[in-house]
Amino acid sequence: MSISRIYTGGCQCGAVRYRAEGTLGDPHLCHCRMCQKASGNYFMPLANAPRASFSITRGAPGWFRSSHLVRRGFCFLCGTPLFYDMPEADFINIVLGSLDDPYDVRPLTQSGVESRMPWFSHLPGLPGTETDDGSEPITERHIAILESNRQHPDYDTEHWPPED
């Protein structure tokens, strides 16, 4: 269960950052086909933040009106999905993967289950590896990626990207 606190987050490139204070309500996974398409994934993890205590702290998201009731916010530069917004509501839904601390909000329900992938129950049985677990040799490509990483860190910064 989420406790009242300050949540920060943003897109992969750091062009859009946000802040939400309070409790994030209704943390859930949405499996509906619209959320699948909007996220480019099998589901979209969402929770709502009170609009009165939510603010964009850097940049401005792009908006796509996915229906007459809903618009979806994203970063114009890197494409990260950020928000599911019903402008008339007193809350805005945050895409939980965009939080600086996504571990802090555990989904409690699922919606749109008619579109849930039928093989999800098999995921725990799949073999897995950690990122850069040492099972592959470090190549020049790996080093080049690490040295040129432009992903924004998981905390607020004065400016981004850093000076080259």
PDB file of C-alpha atoms in Angstrom:
ATOM      1  CA  MET A   1       0.000   0.000   0.000  1.00  0.00           C
ATOM      2  CA  SER A   2       1.340   3.453  -0.892  1.00  0.00           C
ATOM      3  CA  ILE A   3       1.900   5.990   1.869  1.00  0.00           C
ATOM      4  CA  SER A   4       1.565   9.748   1.555  1.00  0.00           C
ATOM      5  CA  ARG A   5       4.846  11.193   0.326  1.00  0.00           C
ATOM      6  CA  ILE A   6       6.575  12.963  -2.563  1.00  0.00           C
ATOM      7  CA  TYR A   7       6.999  11.093  -5.832  1.00  0.00           C
ATOM      8  CA  THR A   8       9.213  12.282  -8.673  1.00  0.00           C
ATOM      9  CA  GLY A   9       9.751  10.893 -12.120  1.00  0.00           C
ATOM     10  CA  GLY A  10      10.197  11.625 -15.757  1.00  0.00           C
ATOM     11  CA  CYS A  11      11.121  10.395 -19.174  1.00  0.00           C
ATOM     12  CA  GLN A  12      14.201   8.496 -20.267  1.00  0.00           C
ATOM     13  CA  CYS A  13      15.999  11.522 -21.725  1.00  0.00           C
ATOM     14  CA  GLY A  14      15.178  13.927 -18.861  1.00  0.00           C
ATOM     15  CA  ALA A  15      13.367  16.508 -20.984  1.00  0.00           C
ATOM     16  CA  VAL A  16      10.123  16.041 -18.990  1.00  0.00           C
ATOM     17  CA  ARG A  17      10.115  15.700 -15.193  1.00  0.00           C
ATOM     18  CA  TYR A  18       7.193  15.714 -12.744  1.00  0.00           C
ATOM     19  CA  ARG A  19       6.400  15.721  -9.039  1.00  0.00           C
ATOM     20  CA  ALA A  20       3.377  14.385  -7.156  1.00  0.00           C
ATOM     21  CA  GLU A  21       2.646  14.769  -3.449  1.00  0.00           C
ATOM     22  CA  GLY A  22       0.316  12.584  -1.442  1.00  0.00           C
ATOM     23  CA  THR A  23      -0.857   9.047  -1.898  1.00  0.00           C
ATOM     24  CA  LEU A  24      -0.885   7.466  -5.345  1.00  0.00           C
ATOM     25  CA  GLY A  25      -4.303   5.889  -5.630  1.00  0.00           C
ATOM     26  CA  ASP A  26      -5.539   2.836  -7.481  1.00  0.00           C
ATOM     27  CA  PRO A  27      -2.149   1.373  -8.437  1.00  0.00           C
ATOM     28  CA  HIS A  28      -2.975  -1.164 -11.137  1.00  0.00           C
ATOM     29  CA  LEU A  29      -1.920  -2.894 -14.323  1.00  0.00           C
ATOM     30  CA  CYS A  30      -4.091  -2.124 -17.326  1.00  0.00           C
ATOM     31  CA  HIS A  31      -4.070  -4.829 -20.000  1.00  0.00           C
ATOM     32  CA  CYS A  32      -6.553  -3.138 -22.365  1.00  0.00           C
ATOM     33  CA  ARG A  33      -5.593  -2.952 -26.017  1.00  0.00           C
ATOM     34  CA  MET A  34      -5.370   0.870 -25.950  1.00  0.00           C
ATOM     35  CA  CYS A  35      -2.836   0.763 -23.107  1.00  0.00           C
ATOM     36  CA  GLN A  36      -0.905  -1.981 -24.879  1.00  0.00           C
ATOM     37  CA  LYS A  37      -0.608   0.188 -27.987  1.00  0.00           C
ATOM     38  CA  ALA A  38       0.141   3.382 -26.023  1.00  0.00           C
ATOM     39  CA  SER A  39       2.952   1.732 -24.054  1.00  0.00           C
ATOM     40  CA  GLY A  40       4.287  -0.565 -26.746  1.00  0.00           C
ATOM     41  CA  ASN A  41       4.051  -3.278 -24.124  1.00  0.00           C
ATOM     42  CA  TYR A  42       1.721  -6.028 -22.908  1.00  0.00           C
ATOM     43  CA  PHE A  43       0.275  -3.830 -20.140  1.00  0.00           C
ATOM     44  CA  MET A  44       0.596  -0.357 -18.639  1.00  0.00           C
ATOM     45  CA  PRO A  45       1.178   0.118 -14.885  1.00  0.00           C
ATOM     46  CA  LEU A  46      -0.715   3.181 -13.618  1.00  0.00           C
ATOM     47  CA  ALA A  47      -1.637   4.992 -10.403  1.00  0.00           C
ATOM     48  CA  ASN A  48      -3.431   8.288  -9.933  1.00  0.00           C
ATOM     49  CA  ALA A  49      -2.034  11.395  -8.300  1.00  0.00           C
ATOM     50  CA  PRO A  50      -4.217  14.226  -7.024  1.00  0.00           C
ATOM     51  CA  ARG A  51      -4.152  16.956  -9.683  1.00  0.00           C
ATOM     52  CA  ALA A  52      -3.921  19.655  -6.986  1.00  0.00           C
ATOM     53  CA  SER A  53      -0.550  18.300  -5.814  1.00  0.00           C
ATOM     54  CA  PHE A  54       0.860  17.304  -9.207  1.00  0.00           C
ATOM     55  CA  SER A  55       3.216  19.463 -11.273  1.00  0.00           C
ATOM     56  CA  ILE A  56       5.477  19.267 -14.291  1.00  0.00           C
ATOM     57  CA  THR A  57       8.900  20.403 -13.047  1.00  0.00           C
ATOM     58  CA  ARG A  58      10.799  20.373 -16.352  1.00  0.00           C
ATOM     59  CA  GLY A  59       9.743  20.640 -19.972  1.00  0.00           C
ATOM     60  CA  ALA A  60       6.306  19.930 -21.338  1.00  0.00           C
ATOM     61  CA  PRO A  61       4.848  16.597 -22.383  1.00  0.00           C
ATOM     62  CA  GLY A  62       3.296  15.960 -25.756  1.00  0.00           C
ATOM     63  CA  TRP A  63      -0.323  14.846 -25.697  1.00  0.00           C
ATOM     64  CA  PHE A  64      -2.228  12.363 -27.830  1.00  0.00           C
ATOM     65  CA  ARG A  65      -6.009  12.269 -27.470  1.00  0.00           C
ATOM     66  CA  SER A  66      -6.656   8.510 -27.558  1.00  0.00           C
ATOM     67  CA  SER A  67     -10.418   8.909 -27.050  1.00  0.00           C
ATOM     68  CA  HIS A  68     -12.885  11.715 -26.404  1.00  0.00           C
ATOM     69  CA  LEU A  69     -12.343  11.178 -22.639  1.00  0.00           C
ATOM     70  CA  VAL A  70      -8.618  10.479 -22.412  1.00  0.00           C
ATOM     71  CA  ARG A  71      -5.331  12.011 -23.503  1.00  0.00           C
ATOM     72  CA  ARG A  72      -1.956  10.368 -23.067  1.00  0.00           C
ATOM     73  CA  GLY A  73       1.156  12.324 -22.156  1.00  0.00           C
ATOM     74  CA  PHE A  74       4.597  11.411 -23.446  1.00  0.00           C
ATOM     75  CA  CYS A  75       8.005  12.943 -24.079  1.00  0.00           C
ATOM     76  CA  PHE A  76       8.302  14.513 -27.536  1.00  0.00           C
ATOM     77  CA  LEU A  77      12.039  13.796 -27.617  1.00  0.00           C
ATOM     78  CA  CYS A  78      12.428  10.196 -26.438  1.00  0.00           C
ATOM     79  CA  GLY A  79       8.844   8.894 -26.648  1.00  0.00           C
ATOM     80  CA  THR A  80       8.538   7.710 -23.033  1.00  0.00           C
ATOM     81  CA  PRO A  81       4.865   7.212 -22.037  1.00  0.00           C
ATOM     82  CA  LEU A  82       4.244   9.284 -18.888  1.00  0.00           C
ATOM     83  CA  PHE A  83       0.565  10.002 -18.222  1.00  0.00           C
ATOM     84  CA  TYR A  84      -2.977   8.773 -18.767  1.00  0.00           C
ATOM     85  CA  ASP A  85      -5.151  11.836 -18.247  1.00  0.00           C
ATOM     86  CA  MET A  86      -8.879  12.483 -18.111  1.00  0.00           C
ATOM     87  CA  PRO A  87      -8.765  16.321 -18.029  1.00  0.00           C
ATOM     88  CA  GLU A  88     -12.086  16.654 -16.175  1.00  0.00           C
ATOM     89  CA  ALA A  89     -10.970  14.352 -13.324  1.00  0.00           C
ATOM     90  CA  ASP A  90      -9.368  15.626 -10.122  1.00  0.00           C
ATOM     91  CA  PHE A  91      -6.401  13.275 -10.645  1.00  0.00           C
ATOM     92  CA  ILE A  92      -3.881  12.339 -13.317  1.00  0.00           C
ATOM     93  CA  ASN A  93      -2.600   8.812 -13.842  1.00  0.00           C
ATOM     94  CA  ILE A  94       1.171   8.373 -13.800  1.00  0.00           C
ATOM     95  CA  VAL A  95       2.836   5.530 -15.700  1.00  0.00           C
ATOM     96  CA  LEU A  96       4.575   3.765 -12.812  1.00  0.00           C
ATOM     97  CA  GLY A  97       7.701   2.797 -14.749  1.00  0.00           C
ATOM     98  CA  SER A  98       8.488   6.507 -15.139  1.00  0.00           C
ATOM     99  CA  LEU A  99       8.789   7.002 -11.361  1.00  0.00           C
ATOM    100  CA  ASP A 100      12.297   7.533  -9.994  1.00  0.00           C
ATOM    101  CA  ASP A 101      11.508   4.812  -7.451  1.00  0.00           C
ATOM    102  CA  PRO A 102       9.126   2.439  -9.239  1.00  0.00           C
ATOM    103  CA  TYR A 103       9.602  -0.137  -6.469  1.00  0.00           C
ATOM    104  CA  ASP A 104       7.653   2.149  -4.126  1.00  0.00           C
ATOM    105  CA  VAL A 105       4.258   1.528  -5.739  1.00  0.00           C
ATOM    106  CA  ARG A 106       3.030  -2.028  -6.044  1.00  0.00           C
ATOM    107  CA  PRO A 107      -0.009  -2.650  -8.285  1.00  0.00           C
ATOM    108  CA  LEU A 108      -2.991  -3.928  -6.307  1.00  0.00           C
ATOM    109  CA  THR A 109      -5.451  -4.692  -9.116  1.00  0.00           C
ATOM    110  CA  GLN A 110      -5.633  -5.363 -12.856  1.00  0.00           C
ATOM    111  CA  SER A 111      -8.018  -3.971 -15.441  1.00  0.00           C
ATOM    112  CA  GLY A 112      -8.695  -4.777 -19.093  1.00  0.00           C
ATOM    113  CA  VAL A 113      -8.030  -8.423 -18.305  1.00  0.00           C
ATOM    114  CA  GLU A 114      -9.880  -9.515 -21.443  1.00  0.00           C
ATOM    115  CA  SER A 115      -6.725  -8.477 -23.349  1.00  0.00           C
ATOM    116  CA  ARG A 116      -4.205  -9.910 -20.876  1.00  0.00           C
ATOM    117  CA  MET A 117      -1.684 -12.227 -22.506  1.00  0.00           C
ATOM    118  CA  PRO A 118      -2.801 -15.798 -21.766  1.00  0.00           C
ATOM    119  CA  TRP A 119       0.798 -16.941 -21.209  1.00  0.00           C
ATOM    120  CA  PHE A 120       1.583 -14.494 -18.361  1.00  0.00           C
ATOM    121  CA  SER A 121       1.175 -17.281 -15.817  1.00  0.00           C
ATOM    122  CA  HIS A 122       4.217 -18.982 -17.360  1.00  0.00           C
ATOM    123  CA  LEU A 123       6.599 -16.015 -16.883  1.00  0.00           C
ATOM    124  CA  PRO A 124       7.987 -17.098 -13.474  1.00  0.00           C
ATOM    125  CA  GLY A 125       9.131 -20.373 -15.084  1.00  0.00           C
ATOM    126  CA  LEU A 126      11.159 -18.718 -17.851  1.00  0.00           C
ATOM    127  CA  PRO A 127      14.928 -18.650 -17.491  1.00  0.00           C
ATOM    128  CA  GLY A 128      16.278 -15.209 -16.626  1.00  0.00           C
ATOM    129  CA  THR A 129      19.491 -13.266 -16.349  1.00  0.00           C
ATOM    130  CA  GLU A 130      20.361  -9.942 -14.792  1.00  0.00           C
ATOM    131  CA  THR A 131      21.485  -7.058 -16.966  1.00  0.00           C
ATOM    132  CA  ASP A 132      25.265  -7.237 -17.345  1.00  0.00           C
ATOM    133  CA  ASP A 133      25.425 -10.334 -15.143  1.00  0.00           C
ATOM    134  CA  GLY A 134      28.923 -11.169 -16.391  1.00  0.00           C
ATOM    135  CA  SER A 135      27.786 -14.110 -18.522  1.00  0.00           C
ATOM    136  CA  GLU A 136      28.828 -12.309 -21.718  1.00  0.00           C
ATOM    137  CA  PRO A 137      32.259 -10.876 -22.419  1.00  0.00           C
ATOM    138  CA  ILE A 138      32.578  -7.082 -22.264  1.00  0.00           C
ATOM    139  CA  THR A 139      32.997  -5.854 -25.828  1.00  0.00           C
ATOM    140  CA  GLU A 140      33.858  -2.479 -27.321  1.00  0.00           C
ATOM    141  CA  ARG A 141      30.135  -2.073 -28.007  1.00  0.00           C
ATOM    142  CA  HIS A 142      29.307  -2.521 -24.289  1.00  0.00           C
ATOM    143  CA  ILE A 143      31.962   0.032 -23.326  1.00  0.00           C
ATOM    144  CA  ALA A 144      30.731   2.496 -25.957  1.00  0.00           C
ATOM    145  CA  ILE A 145      27.159   2.206 -24.641  1.00  0.00           C
ATOM    146  CA  LEU A 146      28.250   2.730 -21.021  1.00  0.00           C
ATOM    147  CA  GLU A 147      30.417   5.735 -21.908  1.00  0.00           C
ATOM    148  CA  SER A 148      27.737   7.384 -24.058  1.00  0.00           C
ATOM    149  CA  ASN A 149      24.707   6.661 -21.848  1.00  0.00           C
ATOM    150  CA  ARG A 150      22.266   9.596 -22.121  1.00  0.00           C
ATOM    151  CA  GLN A 151      19.574   8.159 -19.847  1.00  0.00           C
ATOM    152  CA  HIS A 152      18.511  10.588 -17.149  1.00  0.00           C
ATOM    153  CA  PRO A 153      19.320   9.368 -13.613  1.00  0.00           C
ATOM    154  CA  ASP A 154      16.546   8.429 -11.189  1.00  0.00           C
ATOM    155  CA  TYR A 155      16.567  11.770  -9.338  1.00  0.00           C
ATOM    156  CA  ASP A 156      15.998  15.442 -10.139  1.00  0.00           C
ATOM    157  CA  THR A 157      18.904  17.323 -11.698  1.00  0.00           C
ATOM    158  CA  GLU A 158      19.503  21.042 -12.206  1.00  0.00           C
ATOM    159  CA  HIS A 159      19.798  20.514 -15.945  1.00  0.00           C
ATOM    160  CA  TRP A 160      20.000  17.701 -18.445  1.00  0.00           C
ATOM    161  CA  PRO A 161      21.745  16.506 -20.475  1.00  0.00           C
ATOM    162  CA  PRO A 162      25.095  17.076 -18.835  1.00  0.00           C
ATOM    163  CA  GLU A 163      27.682  19.179 -20.600  1.00  0.00           C
ATOM    164  CA  ASP A 164      29.610  17.152 -23.188  1.00  0.00           C
TER     165      ASP A 164
END
